[in-house]
Amino acid sequence: MMLSSLLRLSSVAAALLISSVSAVPYDLVRQRALTFPYGSEKVHGVNLGGWFVLEPWITPELFAEVPGAVDEYNWCAQLGKAGCLARLRQHWSTFYTAADFSAIAAAGLNHVRIPVGYWAVAPRPNDPYVKGQLAYLDQAISWAGAAGLKVWIDLHGAPGSQNGFDNSGWRDHIEWQQGDNVKYTIKVIRALAKKYSAAKYNNVVSAIQLLNEPLGPLLDMDKIRQYWMDGWGTIRDYGQVAVVIHDAFAPITSWNGFMTEGWSNTILDTHQYQVFSPEQLKLSVDDHVQAACGIGRQLQGVDKWTVCGEWSAAMTDCTWQLNGVGRQTRWEGEFPGSSRQGTCDGKRSGSTAGWSESEKSATRRYVEAQLDAYEQADGWFFWTWKTESGSPAWEMRDLIANNMFPQPLSARWYPNQCGF
């Protein structure tokens, strides 16, 4: 009885949110066309991580204020809704500004990818999460438009969590495919599509990502594929904005043949990091470069628009709290199952400015190889633009400032590393 009551409340909340979106005549919305020429022009983008979905390594100062919190769910639970909302409003209004969007455009980029959680649209009745993010997202879209940037709205956290990562909002839980969570996620996508397909947003919002990083190996892949198809159909009720699906950590080319003919404006997202296993951390710089080149060769064989939606310049997992609150690094051998590869001194926080010339040149090589690789398909988004305390090799603005990220983007100190 209690469960059915909660489900009714959830449905009412979702319906209220959806009905509150500004109405646009269906025939006008339906005609909104794709506003970026995917497939003929490359995506050059950056993620704005940690803004509307908290991540401990991106906003360590926020997490230091709430000892013991490991994710946004627990952070808000400890503060209570009033305290959580007050503190987050301060964060939302200051972490990114119009000046950041101007700097991103000045770096030669044409896109930003902005993560949001389902709770920004319609939190569940018993969630500790708070909403209010969309007003700031709207402001971000306005800033992006003024700077000449396109926006991907990325659903980064689903009800129950799709992967158990802290960046889903709820760490160590993977319950997305339980109960009515998937159905509820479709309601969230419908609300996002209805709002952001409207004319006032459409020239800037060029894509909506149905879900970030569902952990395929621990989920039912058939249900993931069905969700991609249902989500595509939901967005198509409102226009031709691109629909982004994720590879769910399956091989990139394993998605060939899926949602191709007849599934207009579908983009496959893949994320490529080389720091989250002991084997990857044992690679030399040459090995890292060749691994990136190998991804590029895979991308040459895809049958749909494919974008690397997340990657970084990191070759260690040293960044403070990258592996989660209370978890240590593989690089120093303190993470379960790892062996020491070196010291994290100078790599936990701050800038890359003090790195040795050999470290800087190695990082530049790796960045250039990845740029060349991901442009074998349809482009890329670097993760991320900035963090609170500096995260060496993860901050694009810092890498640019220290000549480890090419300016202009086509400049190469190490040309033709992959032989493409």
Short mmCIF file of C-alpha atoms in Angstrom, two decimals:
data_model
loop_
_atom_site.label_atom_id
_atom_site.label_comp_id
_atom_site.label_asym_id
_atom_site.label_seq_id
_atom_site.Cartn_x
_atom_site.Cartn_y
_atom_site.Cartn_z
CA MET A 1 0.00 0.00 0.00
CA MET A 2 2.79 2.40 0.94
CA LEU A 3 4.68 1.55 -2.28
CA SER A 4 1.60 2.18 -4.43
CA SER A 5 1.04 5.51 -2.70
CA LEU A 6 4.63 6.54 -3.34
CA LEU A 7 4.33 5.55 -6.98
CA ARG A 8 1.14 7.62 -7.32
CA LEU A 9 2.92 10.57 -5.72
CA SER A 10 5.84 10.11 -8.12
CA SER A 11 3.51 10.09 -11.08
CA VAL A 12 1.73 13.21 -9.88
CA ALA A 13 5.06 15.00 -9.35
CA ALA A 14 6.25 14.09 -12.82
CA ALA A 15 2.96 15.15 -14.38
CA LEU A 16 3.04 18.49 -12.60
CA LEU A 17 6.58 19.12 -13.80
CA ILE A 18 5.79 18.19 -17.35
CA SER A 19 2.65 20.34 -17.42
CA SER A 20 4.62 23.30 -16.07
CA VAL A 21 6.86 23.45 -19.14
CA SER A 22 5.97 26.35 -21.43
CA ALA A 23 3.61 25.10 -24.10
CA VAL A 24 4.58 25.41 -27.75
CA PRO A 25 2.20 24.33 -30.52
CA TYR A 26 2.99 20.77 -31.50
CA ASP A 27 3.33 21.46 -35.22
CA LEU A 28 5.89 24.20 -34.55
CA VAL A 29 7.93 22.10 -32.13
CA ARG A 30 7.84 19.14 -34.45
CA GLN A 31 9.50 21.15 -37.19
CA ARG A 32 12.54 22.12 -35.12
CA ALA A 33 15.44 20.70 -37.10
CA LEU A 34 18.94 19.65 -36.13
CA THR A 35 21.02 22.77 -35.53
CA PHE A 36 24.56 21.37 -35.86
CA PRO A 37 25.84 19.46 -38.90
CA TYR A 38 26.92 16.27 -37.14
CA GLY A 39 28.71 13.98 -39.54
CA SER A 40 30.15 16.82 -41.62
CA GLU A 41 31.61 19.01 -38.87
CA LYS A 42 33.57 17.69 -35.89
CA VAL A 43 32.47 18.19 -32.30
CA HIS A 44 35.16 20.01 -30.32
CA GLY A 45 33.81 20.22 -26.83
CA VAL A 46 34.36 20.19 -23.10
CA ASN A 47 32.31 18.91 -20.18
CA LEU A 48 31.16 21.18 -17.39
CA GLY A 49 31.45 18.53 -14.69
CA GLY A 50 30.60 19.05 -11.04
CA TRP A 51 28.19 21.93 -11.64
CA PHE A 52 24.72 20.38 -11.47
CA VAL A 53 25.82 16.90 -10.37
CA LEU A 54 28.38 17.00 -7.56
CA GLU A 55 31.59 14.96 -7.80
CA PRO A 56 33.94 14.86 -4.80
CA TRP A 57 37.12 15.30 -6.84
CA ILE A 58 35.73 18.25 -8.80
CA THR A 59 34.25 20.04 -5.77
CA PRO A 60 36.33 18.77 -2.82
CA GLU A 61 35.67 21.91 -0.82
CA LEU A 62 31.93 21.28 -0.90
CA PHE A 63 32.47 17.75 0.34
CA ALA A 64 34.87 18.88 3.05
CA GLU A 65 31.95 20.86 4.47
CA VAL A 66 29.97 17.64 5.00
CA PRO A 67 32.30 14.99 6.50
CA GLY A 68 31.37 11.45 5.57
CA ALA A 69 29.32 12.36 2.51
CA VAL A 70 30.47 10.33 -0.49
CA ASP A 71 28.00 11.56 -3.12
CA GLU A 72 25.29 14.16 -3.70
CA TYR A 73 22.59 11.88 -2.25
CA ASN A 74 24.33 11.61 1.11
CA TRP A 75 25.61 15.19 0.98
CA CYS A 76 22.04 16.47 0.76
CA ALA A 77 20.75 13.90 3.25
CA GLN A 78 23.18 15.18 5.90
CA LEU A 79 22.44 18.84 5.26
CA GLY A 80 18.70 18.47 4.97
CA LYS A 81 16.77 19.88 2.03
CA ALA A 82 16.79 23.49 3.18
CA GLY A 83 20.51 23.47 3.92
CA CYS A 84 21.32 21.53 0.77
CA LEU A 85 19.34 23.90 -1.45
CA ALA A 86 20.84 27.03 0.10
CA ARG A 87 24.40 25.78 -0.32
CA LEU A 88 23.82 24.45 -3.83
CA ARG A 89 22.24 27.67 -5.01
CA GLN A 90 25.45 29.41 -4.00
CA HIS A 91 27.45 26.80 -5.93
CA TRP A 92 25.21 26.85 -9.01
CA SER A 93 25.37 30.62 -9.25
CA THR A 94 29.16 30.92 -8.97
CA PHE A 95 30.93 27.78 -10.23
CA TYR A 96 30.51 28.75 -13.89
CA THR A 97 29.93 32.23 -15.28
CA ALA A 98 29.53 33.85 -18.69
CA ALA A 99 33.29 34.45 -18.70
CA ASP A 100 33.91 30.69 -18.68
CA PHE A 101 31.77 30.22 -21.78
CA SER A 102 33.64 33.01 -23.53
CA ALA A 103 36.95 31.37 -22.63
CA ILE A 104 35.74 28.01 -23.88
CA ALA A 105 34.75 29.53 -27.22
CA ALA A 106 38.05 31.40 -27.40
CA ALA A 107 39.85 28.06 -27.08
CA GLY A 108 38.31 27.01 -30.40
CA LEU A 109 35.57 24.78 -28.99
CA ASN A 110 32.08 24.57 -30.43
CA HIS A 111 30.21 22.51 -27.79
CA VAL A 112 29.72 22.07 -24.08
CA ARG A 113 28.25 18.97 -22.47
CA ILE A 114 26.34 19.73 -19.28
CA PRO A 115 25.50 16.88 -16.87
CA VAL A 116 22.26 16.98 -14.87
CA GLY A 117 20.60 14.47 -12.59
CA TYR A 118 17.01 13.28 -12.89
CA TRP A 119 16.32 15.12 -9.64
CA ALA A 120 16.88 18.44 -11.39
CA VAL A 121 13.71 17.63 -13.33
CA ALA A 122 11.59 15.52 -10.96
CA PRO A 123 13.08 14.17 -7.73
CA ARG A 124 11.36 11.19 -6.15
CA PRO A 125 9.20 11.97 -3.10
CA ASN A 126 11.61 10.39 -0.60
CA ASP A 127 14.81 11.63 -2.27
CA PRO A 128 17.14 13.85 -0.26
CA TYR A 129 18.00 15.62 -3.52
CA VAL A 130 16.80 19.13 -4.24
CA LYS A 131 15.83 20.76 -7.52
CA GLY A 132 16.38 24.24 -8.86
CA GLN A 133 19.19 23.48 -11.30
CA LEU A 134 17.18 24.10 -14.45
CA ALA A 135 16.99 27.85 -13.94
CA TYR A 136 20.80 27.89 -13.91
CA LEU A 137 20.92 25.49 -16.86
CA ASP A 138 18.74 27.93 -18.77
CA GLN A 139 21.22 30.69 -17.95
CA ALA A 140 24.07 28.44 -19.12
CA ILE A 141 22.28 27.85 -22.42
CA SER A 142 21.92 31.61 -22.85
CA TRP A 143 25.63 32.12 -22.16
CA ALA A 144 26.52 29.30 -24.57
CA GLY A 145 24.38 30.81 -27.30
CA ALA A 146 25.98 34.21 -26.83
CA ALA A 147 29.42 32.59 -27.12
CA GLY A 148 28.48 30.60 -30.24
CA LEU A 149 28.52 27.23 -28.47
CA LYS A 150 26.15 24.28 -28.82
CA VAL A 151 24.92 22.42 -25.73
CA TRP A 152 24.44 18.72 -25.04
CA ILE A 153 22.16 18.14 -22.08
CA ASP A 154 23.44 14.95 -20.49
CA LEU A 155 21.27 12.94 -18.07
CA HIS A 156 24.09 11.93 -15.76
CA GLY A 157 22.13 10.29 -12.96
CA ALA A 158 19.05 8.08 -13.14
CA PRO A 159 16.71 6.92 -10.37
CA GLY A 160 18.38 4.12 -8.41
CA SER A 161 21.72 4.86 -10.13
CA GLN A 162 22.68 3.29 -13.42
CA ASN A 163 26.26 2.48 -12.42
CA GLY A 164 26.95 2.94 -8.69
CA PHE A 165 29.48 5.70 -9.38
CA ASP A 166 29.43 8.81 -7.20
CA ASN A 167 28.92 10.85 -10.37
CA SER A 168 25.49 9.24 -10.77
CA GLY A 169 24.48 10.89 -7.51
CA TRP A 170 24.30 7.68 -5.47
CA ARG A 171 27.45 5.64 -4.95
CA ASP A 172 27.56 1.86 -4.57
CA HIS A 173 23.96 1.29 -5.69
CA ILE A 174 22.95 0.00 -9.12
CA GLU A 175 19.16 -0.12 -8.98
CA TRP A 176 18.12 1.70 -12.13
CA GLN A 177 16.50 -1.37 -13.72
CA GLN A 178 14.50 -2.19 -10.59
CA GLY A 179 10.89 -1.22 -9.99
CA ASP A 180 9.62 1.60 -12.19
CA ASN A 181 12.94 3.46 -12.37
CA VAL A 182 13.38 3.06 -16.13
CA LYS A 183 9.81 4.18 -16.79
CA TYR A 184 10.37 7.18 -14.53
CA THR A 185 13.54 8.04 -16.44
CA ILE A 186 11.53 8.19 -19.66
CA LYS A 187 9.22 10.73 -17.96
CA VAL A 188 12.29 12.83 -17.15
CA ILE A 189 13.50 12.61 -20.75
CA ARG A 190 10.05 13.66 -21.97
CA ALA A 191 10.13 16.74 -19.77
CA LEU A 192 13.63 17.67 -20.95
CA ALA A 193 12.72 17.14 -24.60
CA LYS A 194 9.49 19.10 -24.34
CA LYS A 195 11.22 22.07 -22.76
CA TYR A 196 14.52 22.17 -24.62
CA SER A 197 13.11 21.49 -28.09
CA ALA A 198 11.28 24.81 -27.87
CA ALA A 199 12.41 27.56 -30.20
CA LYS A 200 14.04 29.66 -27.47
CA TYR A 201 16.52 26.84 -26.77
CA ASN A 202 16.69 24.94 -30.03
CA ASN A 203 19.37 26.98 -31.76
CA VAL A 204 21.71 26.15 -28.87
CA VAL A 205 20.59 22.77 -27.48
CA SER A 206 21.62 20.42 -30.27
CA ALA A 207 21.47 17.08 -28.42
CA ILE A 208 20.01 15.35 -25.39
CA GLN A 209 21.86 12.37 -23.93
CA LEU A 210 19.46 9.69 -22.71
CA LEU A 211 21.79 8.47 -19.94
CA ASN A 212 25.45 8.62 -19.00
CA GLU A 213 27.43 5.42 -18.53
CA PRO A 214 24.91 2.68 -17.73
CA LEU A 215 27.10 -0.11 -16.41
CA GLY A 216 26.33 -2.71 -19.05
CA PRO A 217 28.34 -5.57 -17.51
CA LEU A 218 26.13 -5.45 -14.41
CA LEU A 219 22.84 -4.57 -16.09
CA ASP A 220 20.49 -6.22 -18.58
CA MET A 221 21.79 -5.06 -21.96
CA ASP A 222 18.51 -5.88 -23.70
CA LYS A 223 16.76 -3.46 -21.35
CA ILE A 224 19.41 -0.81 -22.05
CA ARG A 225 18.84 -1.18 -25.80
CA GLN A 226 15.08 -0.95 -25.29
CA TYR A 227 15.54 2.20 -23.22
CA TRP A 228 17.64 3.77 -25.99
CA MET A 229 14.87 3.08 -28.49
CA ASP A 230 12.08 4.26 -26.19
CA GLY A 231 14.04 7.39 -25.28
CA TRP A 232 14.65 8.18 -28.95
CA GLY A 233 10.93 7.89 -29.65
CA THR A 234 10.12 10.13 -26.70
CA ILE A 235 12.43 12.88 -27.92
CA ARG A 236 11.14 12.53 -31.48
CA ASP A 237 7.69 13.52 -30.22
CA TYR A 238 9.14 17.03 -29.98
CA GLY A 239 11.53 17.41 -32.89
CA GLN A 240 14.82 16.41 -34.46
CA VAL A 241 17.28 17.33 -31.72
CA ALA A 242 20.06 14.72 -31.75
CA VAL A 243 19.63 11.76 -29.41
CA VAL A 244 22.77 10.49 -27.69
CA ILE A 245 23.09 6.90 -26.50
CA HIS A 246 26.08 5.45 -24.63
CA ASP A 247 28.07 2.33 -25.43
CA ALA A 248 27.43 0.97 -21.90
CA PHE A 249 31.10 -0.10 -21.78
CA ALA A 250 30.62 -2.56 -24.63
CA PRO A 251 33.04 -2.52 -27.60
CA ILE A 252 32.36 0.46 -29.81
CA THR A 253 31.74 -1.52 -32.97
CA SER A 254 29.40 -3.92 -31.16
CA TRP A 255 26.78 -1.17 -31.61
CA ASN A 256 27.04 -1.38 -35.40
CA GLY A 257 23.67 -2.28 -36.86
CA PHE A 258 21.77 -0.88 -33.89
CA MET A 259 19.58 2.21 -34.38
CA THR A 260 20.99 2.96 -37.82
CA GLU A 261 18.54 3.19 -40.72
CA GLY A 262 15.35 4.99 -39.73
CA TRP A 263 16.70 6.26 -36.40
CA SER A 264 17.42 9.85 -37.37
CA ASN A 265 20.11 11.92 -35.68
CA THR A 266 21.35 9.24 -33.29
CA ILE A 267 24.83 9.66 -31.81
CA LEU A 268 26.82 6.98 -30.00
CA ASP A 269 28.85 8.23 -27.03
CA THR A 270 31.98 6.42 -25.86
CA HIS A 271 34.22 7.33 -22.93
CA GLN A 272 37.93 6.59 -23.02
CA TYR A 273 40.12 6.75 -19.92
CA GLN A 274 43.38 4.92 -19.31
CA VAL A 275 43.74 5.21 -15.52
CA PHE A 276 41.12 3.02 -13.88
CA SER A 277 42.83 -0.38 -13.93
CA PRO A 278 46.25 -1.54 -12.71
CA GLU A 279 47.04 -2.74 -16.23
CA GLN A 280 46.45 0.68 -17.75
CA LEU A 281 48.62 2.37 -15.15
CA LYS A 282 51.55 0.15 -16.08
CA LEU A 283 51.57 1.51 -19.64
CA SER A 284 54.46 3.66 -20.82
CA VAL A 285 53.78 6.95 -22.57
CA ASP A 286 54.31 5.19 -25.91
CA ASP A 287 51.82 2.52 -24.84
CA HIS A 288 49.23 5.12 -23.86
CA VAL A 289 49.65 6.79 -27.24
CA GLN A 290 49.27 3.52 -29.10
CA ALA A 291 46.20 2.60 -27.04
CA ALA A 292 44.62 5.88 -28.10
CA CYS A 293 45.54 5.18 -31.71
CA GLY A 294 43.88 1.79 -31.39
CA ILE A 295 40.65 3.47 -30.34
CA GLY A 296 40.93 5.66 -33.43
CA ARG A 297 41.17 2.61 -35.65
CA GLN A 298 38.05 1.18 -34.01
CA LEU A 299 36.25 4.47 -34.65
CA GLN A 300 37.06 4.16 -38.34
CA GLY A 301 34.72 1.15 -38.38
CA VAL A 302 31.58 2.61 -36.81
CA ASP A 303 28.33 2.88 -38.75
CA LYS A 304 26.75 5.85 -36.96
CA TRP A 305 27.82 9.25 -35.68
CA THR A 306 30.14 8.55 -32.77
CA VAL A 307 31.64 11.04 -30.34
CA CYS A 308 34.08 10.45 -27.50
CA GLY A 309 32.08 12.24 -24.84
CA GLU A 310 34.68 11.95 -22.08
CA TRP A 311 38.46 11.65 -22.00
CA SER A 312 41.34 13.28 -20.17
CA ALA A 313 45.09 13.81 -20.27
CA ALA A 314 45.63 11.76 -17.10
CA MET A 315 48.01 8.82 -17.02
CA THR A 316 47.67 8.33 -13.24
CA ASP A 317 44.69 8.22 -10.88
CA CYS A 318 46.40 10.57 -8.43
CA THR A 319 43.84 13.38 -8.40
CA TRP A 320 42.46 13.78 -4.90
CA GLN A 321 39.24 11.75 -4.45
CA LEU A 322 39.15 10.73 -8.11
CA ASN A 323 38.36 7.18 -7.01
CA GLY A 324 35.86 8.40 -4.41
CA VAL A 325 35.78 9.77 -0.89
CA GLY A 326 37.83 7.55 1.41
CA ARG A 327 39.46 5.65 -1.45
CA GLN A 328 43.13 5.84 -2.27
CA THR A 329 45.02 5.55 -5.55
CA ARG A 330 46.15 2.65 -7.68
CA TRP A 331 49.22 4.66 -8.69
CA GLU A 332 50.61 4.49 -5.15
CA GLY A 333 49.38 0.93 -4.66
CA GLU A 334 46.83 1.76 -1.97
CA PHE A 335 43.71 0.83 -3.90
CA PRO A 336 42.61 -2.82 -3.57
CA GLY A 337 44.20 -5.04 -6.21
CA SER A 338 46.80 -2.47 -7.29
CA SER A 339 50.57 -2.27 -7.07
CA ARG A 340 52.65 0.86 -6.63
CA GLN A 341 53.74 2.57 -9.85
CA GLY A 342 55.13 5.81 -8.39
CA THR A 343 54.40 8.81 -6.23
CA CYS A 344 51.43 11.16 -6.51
CA ASP A 345 53.44 14.14 -5.33
CA GLY A 346 52.50 17.16 -7.45
CA LYS A 347 49.60 15.33 -9.05
CA ARG A 348 46.87 15.41 -6.39
CA SER A 349 45.68 18.98 -6.86
CA GLY A 350 46.71 22.36 -8.19
CA SER A 351 48.18 23.13 -11.59
CA THR A 352 50.42 21.32 -14.06
CA ALA A 353 52.59 24.46 -14.24
CA GLY A 354 55.19 22.96 -11.92
CA TRP A 355 55.52 19.68 -13.79
CA SER A 356 58.85 18.76 -15.33
CA GLU A 357 59.40 19.35 -19.03
CA SER A 358 59.41 15.61 -19.65
CA GLU A 359 56.02 15.25 -17.93
CA LYS A 360 54.64 18.13 -19.94
CA SER A 361 55.90 16.80 -23.26
CA ALA A 362 54.57 13.31 -22.48
CA THR A 363 51.16 14.75 -21.67
CA ARG A 364 51.13 16.83 -24.84
CA ARG A 365 51.96 13.72 -26.88
CA TYR A 366 49.12 11.82 -25.28
CA VAL A 367 46.63 14.64 -25.78
CA GLU A 368 47.55 15.02 -29.45
CA ALA A 369 47.22 11.28 -30.06
CA GLN A 370 43.77 11.27 -28.51
CA LEU A 371 42.64 14.27 -30.55
CA ASP A 372 43.78 12.54 -33.72
CA ALA A 373 42.06 9.31 -32.66
CA TYR A 374 38.66 10.70 -31.74
CA GLU A 375 38.48 12.74 -34.92
CA GLN A 376 38.49 9.48 -36.86
CA ALA A 377 34.79 9.58 -36.04
CA ASP A 378 32.80 12.70 -35.16
CA GLY A 379 34.71 14.47 -32.44
CA TRP A 380 35.09 14.73 -28.69
CA PHE A 381 34.38 16.38 -25.35
CA PHE A 382 37.27 16.69 -22.89
CA TRP A 383 36.50 16.04 -19.21
CA THR A 384 36.50 18.69 -17.68
CA TRP A 385 36.97 22.48 -18.06
CA LYS A 386 37.81 23.26 -14.43
CA THR A 387 37.63 22.09 -10.80
CA GLU A 388 37.58 23.83 -7.43
CA SER A 389 41.13 23.07 -6.32
CA GLY A 390 42.84 22.11 -9.56
CA SER A 391 43.07 18.54 -10.86
CA PRO A 392 46.26 18.06 -12.88
CA ALA A 393 45.65 16.54 -16.32
CA TRP A 394 41.87 16.81 -15.92
CA GLU A 395 41.45 20.59 -16.31
CA MET A 396 41.37 21.69 -19.92
CA ARG A 397 41.89 25.35 -19.07
CA ASP A 398 45.04 24.51 -17.11
CA LEU A 399 46.40 22.28 -19.87
CA ILE A 400 45.86 25.06 -22.40
CA ALA A 401 47.61 27.56 -20.15
CA ASN A 402 50.63 25.27 -19.87
CA ASN A 403 50.89 24.30 -23.56
CA MET A 404 49.76 20.72 -23.11
CA PHE A 405 46.52 21.16 -25.06
CA PRO A 406 47.03 22.46 -28.62
CA GLN A 407 46.12 26.00 -29.53
CA PRO A 408 44.84 26.17 -32.14
CA LEU A 409 43.30 22.73 -31.79
CA SER A 410 44.88 21.61 -35.07
CA ALA A 411 48.43 22.46 -33.97
CA ARG A 412 50.71 19.45 -33.55
CA TRP A 413 54.11 19.17 -31.89
CA TYR A 414 53.98 15.40 -32.49
CA PRO A 415 52.27 14.94 -35.86
CA ASN A 416 51.10 11.67 -37.34
CA GLN A 417 51.71 9.54 -34.22
CA CYS A 418 48.98 7.12 -35.27
CA GLY A 419 49.65 7.01 -38.99
CA PHE A 420 46.05 7.76 -39.89
#
